[in-house]
Tab-separated table of C-alpha atoms in Angstrom:
chain	number	residue	atom	x	y	z
A	1453	TRP	CA	-17.909	-20.802	-10.713
A	1454	LEU	CA	-15.473	-21.074	-13.545
A	1455	GLN	CA	-12.846	-20.150	-10.724
A	1456	VAL	CA	-13.980	-22.650	-8.274
A	1457	LEU	CA	-13.783	-25.411	-10.625
A	1458	ASN	CA	-10.119	-24.439	-11.236
A	1459	LEU	CA	-9.004	-24.114	-7.620
A	1460	THR	CA	-11.114	-27.897	-6.370
A	1461	HIS	CA	-10.587	-29.819	-9.563
A	1462	SER	CA	-8.826	-33.070	-10.100
A	1463	THR	CA	-5.915	-33.605	-11.934
A	1464	TYR	CA	-7.585	-36.140	-14.242
A	1465	ASN	CA	-10.682	-33.492	-14.737
A	1466	ILE	CA	-11.280	-33.385	-18.837
A	1467	PHE	CA	-13.486	-30.733	-18.556
A	1468	ALA	CA	-11.603	-28.025	-16.330
A	1469	LEU	CA	-8.890	-28.795	-18.689
A	1470	ILE	CA	-10.499	-28.115	-21.571
A	1471	LEU	CA	-11.642	-24.649	-19.716
A	1472	LYS	CA	-7.906	-23.787	-18.832
A	1473	PRO	CA	-7.359	-20.995	-21.793
A	1474	LEU	CA	-11.082	-19.576	-20.856
A	1475	ILE	CA	-10.309	-19.516	-16.826
A	1476	THR	CA	-6.534	-18.112	-17.231
A	1477	LEU	CA	-7.904	-14.968	-19.116
A	1478	VAL	CA	-10.561	-14.659	-16.835
A	1479	THR	CA	-8.048	-15.098	-13.840
A	1480	TYR	CA	-5.886	-12.105	-15.535
A	1481	TYR	CA	-8.877	-9.571	-16.109
A	1482	GLN	CA	-10.107	-10.419	-12.388
A	1483	SER	CA	-6.629	-9.790	-10.764
A	1484	ILE	CA	-6.442	-6.306	-12.590
A	1485	ARG	CA	-9.737	-5.229	-11.509
A	1486	ALA	CA	-9.609	-7.127	-8.012
A	1487	ASN	CA	-7.386	-3.919	-7.065
A	1488	LYS	CA	-10.121	-1.632	-6.978
A	1489	ALA	CA	-12.424	-1.839	-3.598
A	1490	THR	CA	-15.883	-1.067	-6.005
A	1491	TYR	CA	-15.249	-4.096	-7.838
A	1492	LEU	CA	-14.660	-6.497	-4.540
A	1493	TYR	CA	-17.676	-4.819	-2.896
A	1494	ARG	CA	-19.645	-5.874	-6.036
A	1495	LYS	CA	-18.457	-9.553	-5.772
A	1496	ARG	CA	-19.505	-9.465	-1.988
A	1497	LEU	CA	-23.100	-8.036	-2.805
A	1498	ILE	CA	-23.613	-10.596	-5.542
A	1499	HIS	CA	-22.114	-13.656	-3.989
A	1500	GLY	CA	-21.441	-12.987	0.064
A	1501	GLU	CA	-18.911	-12.969	1.845
A	1502	ASN	CA	-17.101	-15.928	0.595
A	1503	PHE	CA	-16.114	-15.551	-3.370
A	1504	VAL	CA	-14.020	-16.987	-5.394
A	1505	CYS	CA	-12.326	-14.377	-7.705
A	1506	ALA	CA	-8.363	-13.757	-9.775
A	1507	GLY	CA	-7.526	-17.197	-8.926
A	1508	GLY	CA	-8.071	-17.723	-5.443
A	1509	VAL	CA	-10.239	-17.382	-2.146
A	1510	TRP	CA	-11.984	-13.990	-1.038
A	1511	MET	CA	-13.098	-14.467	2.763
A	1512	SER	CA	-14.500	-10.850	3.955
A	1513	ASP	CA	-16.007	-11.527	7.029
A	1514	PHE	CA	-14.509	-8.928	9.392
A	1515	HIS	CA	-13.322	-11.325	12.070
A	1516	GLU	CA	-11.642	-13.648	9.628
A	1517	VAL	CA	-9.899	-10.738	7.683
A	1518	LYS	CA	-8.716	-9.867	11.586
A	1519	LYS	CA	-7.882	-13.411	11.806
A	1520	ASN	CA	-5.802	-13.199	8.724
A	1521	LEU	CA	-3.834	-10.774	9.352
A	1522	ILE	CA	-2.712	-11.322	13.315
A	1523	GLU	CA	-1.614	-14.780	12.159
A	1524	PRO	CA	1.543	-15.927	10.415
A	1525	GLN	CA	1.020	-15.992	6.595
A	1526	GLY	CA	2.702	-18.023	3.789
A	1527	ARG	CA	3.103	-16.040	0.804
A	1528	THR	CA	3.686	-16.883	-3.314
A	1529	PHE	CA	4.842	-14.453	-5.687
A	1530	LEU	CA	2.089	-11.797	-5.653
A	1531	LEU	CA	1.480	-7.971	-5.575
A	1532	ALA	CA	-2.141	-7.931	-4.263
A	1533	PRO	CA	-3.907	-10.179	-6.858
A	1534	SER	CA	-0.867	-8.937	-9.583
A	1535	LYS	CA	1.624	-11.593	-10.382
A	1536	LEU	CA	5.054	-10.752	-9.919
A	1537	ASP	CA	8.002	-11.839	-11.817
A	1538	LYS	CA	10.591	-14.157	-10.039
A	1539	GLU	CA	13.384	-13.338	-11.883
A	1540	HIS	CA	12.917	-9.409	-11.183
A	1541	LEU	CA	12.691	-9.901	-7.716
A	1542	PRO	CA	15.985	-9.209	-5.345
A	1543	ARG	CA	17.847	-11.969	-4.731
A	1544	LYS	CA	21.176	-12.787	-2.829
A	1545	SER	CA	23.973	-13.823	-4.608
A	1546	ASN	CA	23.687	-17.430	-4.203
A	1547	GLY	CA	20.119	-17.045	-5.319
A	1548	ASP	CA	18.379	-16.653	-1.889
A	1549	LEU	CA	14.968	-14.324	-2.258
A	1550	THR	CA	15.125	-11.483	-0.109
A	1551	PHE	CA	11.660	-10.066	-1.456
A	1552	LEU	CA	9.546	-9.708	1.673
A	1553	LEU	CA	6.278	-9.556	0.341
A	1554	SER	CA	6.625	-12.837	-1.131
A	1555	LEU	CA	8.787	-14.754	1.602
A	1556	SER	CA	6.747	-17.376	4.267
A	1557	GLN	CA	6.711	-16.639	8.484
A	1558	LYS	CA	7.593	-18.804	10.884
A	1559	GLY	CA	4.688	-20.790	11.337
A	1560	ALA	CA	3.421	-20.620	8.174
A	1561	GLU	CA	6.060	-23.024	6.374
A	1562	GLY	CA	9.036	-20.359	6.893
A	1563	ASN	CA	12.467	-21.202	7.308
A	1564	GLY	CA	13.246	-17.565	9.277
A	1565	ASP	CA	14.179	-15.780	5.757
A	1566	TRP	CA	11.140	-12.988	6.477
A	1567	GLU	CA	11.811	-12.752	9.731
A	1568	ALA	CA	15.282	-11.965	9.220
A	1569	TYR	CA	15.373	-9.977	6.056
A	1570	ARG	CA	12.635	-7.726	7.945
A	1571	ALA	CA	14.876	-7.133	11.125
A	1572	ALA	CA	17.390	-6.018	8.923
A	1573	PHE	CA	15.291	-3.442	6.682
A	1574	GLU	CA	13.405	-2.349	10.015
A	1575	ASP	CA	16.997	-1.943	12.313
A	1576	HIS	CA	19.122	0.296	9.424
A	1577	ILE	CA	15.957	2.096	7.868
A	1578	THR	CA	12.528	1.981	8.859
A	1579	SER	CA	13.164	2.187	12.784
A	1580	ASN	CA	16.915	3.074	13.882
A	1581	SER	CA	17.053	6.114	16.361
A	1582	GLU	CA	18.294	8.312	13.180
A	1583	THR	CA	15.190	7.514	10.870
A	1584	LEU	CA	12.692	7.950	14.057
A	1585	ARG	CA	14.816	11.453	14.564
A	1586	ARG	CA	14.373	12.801	11.333
A	1587	MET	CA	10.789	11.571	11.486
A	1588	LYS	CA	10.026	13.783	14.313
A	1589	GLY	CA	11.211	16.681	11.844
A	1590	ASP	CA	13.836	19.114	11.667
A	1591	GLN	CA	14.884	21.971	10.157
A	1592	THR	CA	15.536	20.136	6.565
A	1593	THR	CA	11.695	18.241	6.956
A	1594	LYS	CA	10.906	21.714	7.547
A	1595	LYS	CA	12.450	23.107	4.620
A	1596	LEU	CA	10.662	20.622	2.357
A	1597	MET	CA	7.289	21.032	3.893
A	1598	ASP	CA	7.689	24.832	3.131
A	1599	ARG	CA	9.076	24.023	-0.342
A	1600	LEU	CA	5.823	21.886	-0.303
A	1601	VAL	CA	2.953	24.783	0.727
A	1602	GLU	CA	4.579	27.299	-1.441
A	1603	ASP	CA	3.985	24.669	-4.409
A	1604	TYR	CA	0.393	23.727	-3.197
A	1605	LYS	CA	-0.436	27.422	-3.362
A	1606	ARG	CA	1.389	28.266	-6.813
A	1607	THR	CA	-1.107	25.953	-8.184
A	1608	GLU	CA	-3.987	27.591	-6.709
A	1609	MET	CA	-4.670	24.746	-4.018
A	1610	GLU	CA	-6.590	22.942	-6.925
A	1611	LYS	CA	-8.024	19.254	-6.572
A	1612	LYS	CA	-5.935	18.311	-9.817
A	1613	GLY	CA	-3.235	19.270	-12.039
A	1614	PRO	CA	0.465	19.447	-11.400
A	1615	PHE	CA	0.771	19.635	-7.917
A	1616	PHE	CA	-0.282	15.642	-8.028
A	1617	ASP	CA	0.905	14.552	-10.943
A	1618	ASN	CA	4.137	16.317	-12.003
A	1619	ASN	CA	6.770	14.159	-11.368
A	1620	ASP	CA	9.358	17.162	-11.008
A	1621	ASP	CA	7.456	19.149	-8.443
A	1622	GLY	CA	4.812	19.148	-5.883
A	1623	LEU	CA	3.391	16.365	-3.687
A	1624	GLN	CA	5.476	13.656	-5.669
A	1625	ASP	CA	8.490	15.632	-5.640
A	1626	PHE	CA	7.976	16.143	-1.879
A	1627	LEU	CA	7.158	12.334	-1.133
A	1628	LEU	CA	10.670	11.370	-3.137
A	1629	ARG	CA	12.834	13.907	-1.358
A	1630	TYR	CA	11.043	13.564	2.167
A	1631	LEU	CA	10.931	10.065	2.186
A	1632	HIS	CA	14.623	9.054	0.906
A	1633	TYR	CA	15.723	11.884	3.545
A	1634	VAL	CA	14.111	10.638	6.837
A	1635	LEU	CA	14.379	6.313	5.551
A	1636	PHE	CA	18.347	6.808	4.207
A	1637	GLY	CA	19.388	9.794	5.157
A	1638	LEU	CA	20.164	10.758	1.770
A	1639	ASP	CA	20.521	14.603	1.123
A	1640	PRO	CA	17.075	15.763	-0.475
A	1641	PHE	CA	18.948	19.004	-1.935
A	1642	ASP	CA	21.314	16.730	-3.732
A	1643	GLU	CA	20.108	17.230	-7.676
A	1644	LYS	CA	22.087	14.381	-8.698
A	1645	ILE	CA	21.151	11.844	-6.443
A	1646	MET	CA	17.230	13.223	-6.908
A	1647	ALA	CA	16.974	12.904	-10.442
A	1648	GLU	CA	18.806	9.118	-10.157
A	1649	LEU	CA	16.132	8.436	-7.971
A	1650	ASN	CA	13.419	10.342	-9.756
A	1651	ASN	CA	14.714	8.549	-13.049
A	1652	LEU	CA	14.428	5.202	-12.098
A	1653	HIS	CA	10.952	5.379	-9.501
A	1654	TYR	CA	8.694	8.183	-11.212
A	1655	ASP	CA	10.055	8.137	-15.378
A	1656	ARG	CA	10.850	4.507	-15.554
A	1657	TYR	CA	7.927	3.173	-13.496
A	1658	SER	CA	9.878	1.275	-11.166
A	1659	ALA	CA	7.136	-0.968	-9.622
A	1660	VAL	CA	5.796	-1.937	-13.148
A	1661	TYR	CA	9.538	-4.143	-13.625
A	1662	TYR	CA	8.793	-6.619	-10.839
A	1663	LEU	CA	5.339	-7.429	-12.284
A	1664	GLU	CA	4.892	-10.355	-14.453
A	1665	VAL	CA	4.432	-10.164	-18.363
A	1666	PHE	CA	4.374	-6.123	-17.639
A	1667	GLY	CA	8.170	-6.213	-16.036
A	1668	ASN	CA	9.925	-7.475	-19.586
A	1669	ALA	CA	7.435	-5.551	-21.794
A	1670	ILE	CA	8.439	-2.335	-20.044
A	1671	GLN	CA	12.060	-3.455	-20.423
A	1672	ASN	CA	12.098	-4.411	-23.490
A	1673	LEU	CA	10.078	-1.905	-25.520
A	1674	ARG	CA	11.023	1.054	-23.543
A	1675	PHE	CA	13.478	1.177	-20.803
A	1676	ARG	CA	16.104	-1.537	-21.529
A	1677	ASP	CA	18.429	-0.191	-18.390
A	1678	LEU	CA	15.899	-0.468	-15.973
A	1679	PRO	CA	18.241	-3.443	-14.357
A	1680	LYS	CA	21.869	-0.933	-14.535
A	1681	ARG	CA	19.004	2.022	-13.131
A	1682	ILE	CA	18.217	-0.501	-10.116
A	1683	GLU	CA	21.850	-1.240	-9.369
A	1684	ARG	CA	22.813	2.489	-9.602
A	1685	VAL	CA	20.285	3.100	-7.061
A	1686	ALA	CA	20.876	-0.159	-5.317
A	1687	LYS	CA	24.390	1.998	-4.957
A	1688	ILE	CA	22.994	5.029	-3.726
A	1689	TYR	CA	20.917	3.352	-1.078
A	1690	GLU	CA	24.402	1.487	-0.156
A	1691	GLU	CA	26.193	4.333	0.239
A	1692	SER	CA	23.585	6.122	2.667
A	1693	PRO	CA	23.994	7.153	5.889
A	1694	SER	CA	21.285	4.731	7.186
A	1695	LEU	CA	23.387	1.515	5.997
A	1696	SER	CA	26.761	3.031	7.062
A	1697	ASP	CA	26.652	0.668	10.096
A	1698	PHE	CA	25.489	-2.125	8.370
A	1699	GLN	CA	27.740	-5.047	9.313
A	1700	GLU	CA	27.780	-8.061	6.841
A	1701	GLY	CA	27.572	-11.563	7.298
A	1702	ARG	CA	26.009	-11.382	10.726
A	1703	GLU	CA	23.783	-14.425	11.549
A	1704	LYS	CA	21.088	-12.187	12.814
A	1705	TYR	CA	20.416	-11.392	8.937
A	1706	LYS	CA	21.407	-14.734	7.347
A	1707	LYS	CA	24.585	-13.121	6.176
A	1708	MET	CA	22.868	-10.727	3.964
A	1709	THR	CA	25.325	-8.191	2.585
A	1710	LYS	CA	24.716	-4.373	2.272
A	1711	HIS	CA	23.849	-4.512	-1.571
A	1712	ASP	CA	21.666	-7.429	-0.627
A	1713	LEU	CA	19.754	-4.729	1.416
A	1714	ALA	CA	20.112	-2.390	-0.643
A	1715	LEU	CA	18.715	-4.285	-3.691
A	1716	LEU	CA	15.643	-5.240	-1.181
A	1717	SER	CA	15.136	-1.309	-0.538
A	1718	VAL	CA	15.276	-0.561	-4.525
A	1719	SER	CA	11.829	-3.420	-4.732
A	1720	ILE	CA	9.900	-1.975	-1.312
A	1721	MET	CA	10.727	1.772	-2.419
A	1722	ALA	CA	9.228	1.310	-5.798
A	1723	MET	CA	6.180	-1.341	-4.794
A	1724	ALA	CA	5.276	0.194	-1.611
A	1725	GLY	CA	7.462	2.617	-0.127
A	1726	LEU	CA	6.419	5.744	-2.607
A	1727	ILE	CA	3.369	4.229	-4.060
A	1728	GLY	CA	1.670	3.878	-0.884
A	1729	PRO	CA	2.160	7.125	0.577
A	1730	LYS	CA	1.532	8.558	-2.683
A	1731	THR	CA	-2.036	7.045	-2.908
A	1732	LEU	CA	-3.222	8.067	0.577
A	1733	VAL	CA	-2.200	11.562	0.779
A	1734	ASN	CA	-3.704	11.807	-2.414
A	1735	ILE	CA	-7.098	10.259	-1.005
A	1736	LEU	CA	-6.541	13.218	2.193
A	1737	LEU	CA	-6.265	16.204	0.163
A	1738	GLY	CA	-9.058	14.781	-2.378
A	1739	TYR	CA	-7.027	13.919	-5.478
A	1740	THR	CA	-8.709	10.661	-5.567
A	1741	PRO	CA	-12.218	10.780	-4.626
A	1742	LEU	CA	-14.011	7.844	-2.780
A	1743	PRO	CA	-15.471	5.283	-3.947
A	1744	SER	CA	-18.827	4.882	-5.576
A	1745	TYR	CA	-19.975	1.829	-3.886
A	1746	ASP	CA	-23.148	0.478	-5.411
A	1747	GLY	CA	-26.657	1.697	-3.201
A	1748	GLN	CA	-24.209	4.339	-1.407
A	1749	LYS	CA	-23.153	8.312	-1.478
A	1750	THR	CA	-19.692	7.856	-0.573
A	1751	GLY	CA	-18.642	9.116	-3.939
A	1752	LYS	CA	-20.384	12.064	-3.435
A	1753	ILE	CA	-18.659	12.705	-0.279
A	1754	ASP	CA	-16.155	15.504	-0.529
A	1755	VAL	CA	-12.882	15.135	2.167
A	1756	VAL	CA	-11.572	18.353	1.531
A	1757	LYS	CA	-14.921	20.127	2.917
A	1758	VAL	CA	-14.237	17.840	6.162
A	1759	TRP	CA	-10.481	18.762	6.080
A	1760	ASP	CA	-11.387	22.262	6.141
A	1761	GLN	CA	-13.447	22.161	9.341
A	1762	ILE	CA	-10.929	19.750	11.662
A	1763	ASP	CA	-8.597	21.431	14.131
A	1764	PHE	CA	-5.189	21.585	13.120
A	1765	ASP	CA	-4.010	22.036	16.830
A	1766	ASP	CA	-5.090	18.982	17.497
A	1767	ARG	CA	-2.963	15.865	15.773
A	1768	ASP	CA	-5.347	13.587	17.141
A	1769	GLU	CA	-8.017	14.854	15.514
A	1770	VAL	CA	-5.872	14.840	12.181
A	1771	LYS	CA	-5.000	11.562	12.400
A	1772	ASN	CA	-8.393	10.072	12.818
A	1773	TYR	CA	-9.386	12.219	9.736
A	1774	VAL	CA	-6.478	9.812	8.036
A	1775	TYR	CA	-7.641	6.333	9.291
A	1776	GLU	CA	-11.436	7.621	8.351
A	1777	CYS	CA	-10.356	8.458	4.802
A	1778	GLY	CA	-8.120	5.242	4.772
A	1779	ARG	CA	-11.213	3.135	6.042
A	1780	LEU	CA	-13.373	4.112	3.581
A	1781	ARG	CA	-10.550	4.128	0.663
A	1782	HIS	CA	-7.453	2.128	1.255
A	1783	PRO	CA	-4.209	2.659	-0.110
A	1784	VAL	CA	-3.636	-0.690	-0.641
A	1785	SER	CA	-7.342	-3.104	-0.666
A	1786	ASN	CA	-6.047	-6.404	-0.391
A	1787	THR	CA	-3.263	-8.523	0.440
A	1788	HIS	CA	-2.908	-12.481	0.371
A	1789	LYS	CA	-1.506	-15.861	2.359
A	1790	ILE	CA	-1.507	-19.385	1.124
A	1791	ALA	CA	-3.586	-22.185	3.289
A	1792	THR	CA	-1.030	-24.547	4.665
A	1793	SER	CA	-3.766	-27.110	4.794
A	1794	ASP	CA	-6.809	-28.048	3.416
A	1795	PHE	CA	-10.016	-26.265	4.287
A	1796	THR	CA	-13.571	-25.983	3.778
A	1797	ILE	CA	-15.561	-22.497	3.566
A	1798	ARG	CA	-19.302	-21.527	2.520
A	1799	ILE	CA	-19.408	-20.391	-1.343
A	1800	GLY	CA	-23.037	-19.367	-2.134
A	1801	SER	CA	-25.288	-21.727	-0.916
A	1802	LYS	CA	-22.465	-24.832	-1.017
A	1803	ASP	CA	-19.678	-26.215	1.265
A	1804	VAL	CA	-16.669	-26.089	-0.701
A	1805	THR	CA	-13.227	-27.746	-0.036
A	1806	PHE	CA	-9.877	-25.977	-1.004
A	1807	ARG	CA	-6.408	-27.776	-0.699
A	1808	ARG	CA	-3.356	-26.685	0.949
A	1809	GLY	CA	-1.652	-23.966	-1.244
A	1810	THR	CA	-4.867	-22.097	-2.378
A	1811	ILE	CA	-4.106	-18.585	-2.325
A	1812	ILE	CA	-6.375	-16.935	0.566
A	1813	PHE	CA	-6.847	-13.135	-0.452
A	1814	ILE	CA	-7.060	-10.814	2.591
A	1815	PRO	CA	-9.617	-8.080	1.522
A	1816	MET	CA	-9.062	-5.389	4.035
A	1817	GLN	CA	-11.398	-2.877	2.736
A	1818	LEU	CA	-13.880	-4.938	2.654
A	1819	ALA	CA	-13.523	-5.704	6.564
A	1820	SER	CA	-13.670	-2.197	6.806
A	1821	LEU	CA	-16.948	-1.532	5.414
A	1822	ASP	CA	-18.001	-4.539	6.850
A	1823	GLU	CA	-21.929	-3.259	8.573
A	1824	SER	CA	-21.999	-5.449	11.235
A	1825	VAL	CA	-18.996	-3.826	12.728
A	1826	TYR	CA	-19.572	-0.235	11.852
A	1827	GLY	CA	-23.165	-0.395	11.804
A	1828	GLU	CA	-25.546	2.084	9.528
A	1829	GLY	CA	-23.230	4.822	9.459
A	1830	THR	CA	-20.815	2.511	8.284
A	1831	PHE	CA	-21.013	4.544	4.566
A	1832	ASN	CA	-21.109	8.066	5.820
A	1833	PHE	CA	-17.600	10.116	6.817
A	1834	ASN	CA	-17.463	10.297	10.532
A	1835	HIS	CA	-13.597	10.824	11.948
A	1836	ARG	CA	-15.176	10.616	15.503
A	1837	ARG	CA	-16.384	7.223	15.201
A	1838	GLU	CA	-15.508	4.536	18.247
A	1839	ASN	CA	-12.539	2.126	17.540
A	1840	LEU	CA	-11.679	3.564	14.337
A	1841	LEU	CA	-7.921	3.432	14.847
A	1842	GLN	CA	-7.973	0.565	17.019
A	1843	SER	CA	-9.876	-1.384	14.060
A	1844	SER	CA	-8.011	-0.107	11.118
A	1845	THR	CA	-6.901	-2.290	8.727
A	1846	ILE	CA	-5.370	0.520	6.487
A	1847	PHE	CA	-1.699	-0.528	7.595
A	1848	HIS	CA	-1.983	-4.261	6.631
A	1849	SER	CA	-2.559	-4.885	10.422
A	1850	PHE	CA	-5.784	-4.716	12.866
A	1851	GLY	CA	-5.129	-1.859	14.668
A	1852	GLU	CA	-1.695	-2.186	16.784
A	1853	GLN	CA	-2.063	-5.972	16.002
A	1854	SER	CA	-0.236	-8.078	13.586
A	1855	SER	CA	1.821	-11.101	12.548
A	1856	GLY	CA	4.830	-9.030	12.023
A	1857	ARG	CA	3.543	-7.604	8.773
A	1858	ILE	CA	2.024	-4.299	9.759
A	1859	CYS	CA	3.858	-1.805	7.468
A	1860	PRO	CA	7.553	-1.232	8.387
A	1861	ALA	CA	7.082	2.360	7.953
A	1862	LYS	CA	3.432	2.977	9.501
A	1863	LYS	CA	4.805	5.063	11.807
A	1864	ILE	CA	6.494	7.386	9.418
A	1865	VAL	CA	3.786	7.407	6.897
A	1866	GLU	CA	1.090	8.568	9.665
A	1867	ASN	CA	3.582	11.744	10.866
A	1868	MET	CA	4.258	12.706	7.495
A	1869	ALA	CA	0.714	12.751	6.604
A	1870	ILE	CA	-0.606	14.141	9.383
A	1871	GLY	CA	1.962	17.126	8.968
A	1872	ILE	CA	1.187	17.887	5.544
A	1873	LEU	CA	-2.527	18.105	6.285
A	1874	ILE	CA	-1.969	20.597	8.760
A	1875	ALA	CA	0.824	22.578	6.309
A	1876	LEU	CA	-1.381	22.513	3.477
A	1877	GLY	CA	-4.798	22.900	5.737
A	1878	LYS	CA	-3.387	26.373	7.636
A	1879	SER	CA	-2.286	27.873	4.050
A	1880	ARG	CA	-5.938	26.896	2.588
A	1881	ARG	CA	-7.081	29.001	5.525
A	1882	GLN	CA	-4.549	32.089	5.495
A	1883	ALA	CA	-5.812	32.454	1.638
A	1884	GLY	CA	-9.071	31.907	2.621
A	1885	ARG	CA	-10.144	28.929	0.583
A	1886	SER	CA	-11.607	26.430	3.296
A	1887	LEU	CA	-14.878	25.517	1.998
A	1888	VAL	CA	-17.925	25.792	4.377
A	1889	TYR	CA	-19.581	22.352	4.644
A	1890	GLU	CA	-23.204	22.814	5.357
A	1891	SER	CA	-25.235	19.508	5.244
A	1892	GLU	CA	-28.174	17.819	6.377
A	1893	TYR	CA	-25.656	15.197	7.467
A	1894	SER	CA	-22.897	17.505	9.036
A	1895	ARG	CA	-23.497	15.451	12.142
A	1896	ASP	CA	-21.568	12.417	10.525
A	1897	TYR	CA	-19.645	14.551	7.641
A	1898	SER	CA	-21.345	11.824	5.012
A	1899	CYS	CA	-23.245	13.113	1.868
């Protein structure tokens, strides 16, 4: 109830002001913990579908999450529940913010900036014809996939170790090269360019630079050259094939320059473009286990045993495997919006009114664990369940429905993940490493 008091107290509430330092510490602690699905699930068990945590209101009812995902969203400076550093986010030369995750949409007090900059990003990076051609596969992507398979074989196909956590080899190296080739058209075998990208995004933890407190700490204590490194990578993006035909000064993009789009791209790749796919693939390959939700046996499910049984000639089955893994452990468990008017919801046994401007967190992970929707088998692994794709929230959408904030690289990541599962899965079978899955629950692949 400290958090409720913090969000609802009047300006002159002396008690709330006295407790402000304590509430700040609690909020900071919770903002770190709230990135974990198990923490959020425990909160829901204790407090019910609606609760207050990490400085915002969480409404985890399946239909409420769906509503919040398909309606326009107002935004503030948050990445999930973690605060972003306003000074480190990309801006145009006139000071206008371009960072998509912190811009509000029209219909949620936005001024059209989000729509313009999102269009520029999609038109030239995630959805242009050349990107989609590369996504479908060519000799370059085949060579990269063959190289990944060889790395997997060399590390003996283990669910841990250098294949997953080496910056210069294995999965992370593949993702860096593959995604920069598909999205930007960069030569994935140009070692000078790849080394520059690796240095920023992996060696210097580029995502951390954009976080409040941590960003200044990592820059001042360890990597003082981060701003210069960001500019160097922005230059690489600016000169990439994907941005080659970008026309500056267009009203459609609110007179965005090529450099503006390149800087935006650096931030997106740092905070989502590499971390999101890596998190998802780690789950799919068994490196990151499914969460141990309170009172459930999900933590005992070995997804690799399911992966070893699926039909690799059936891409739809492989795709369903991707979505069921994601349902039980989202790559990103939550997002947020800003209330554009006062609202009242039930917290515990009381109706509580919150003011306009309150942060409303959208716990996509909890929606995927709603037993009123998925029934008794909610915590079982069943990639053949009905409406799996149509109800999925793993790409910041409800299936294909969204307010426009659906992951812009959804098709690319989905296609890449399917390709990885098929290529590595076949190599496992050829090497005799496929696991025989025997369980009394084999019908729905639970444990």
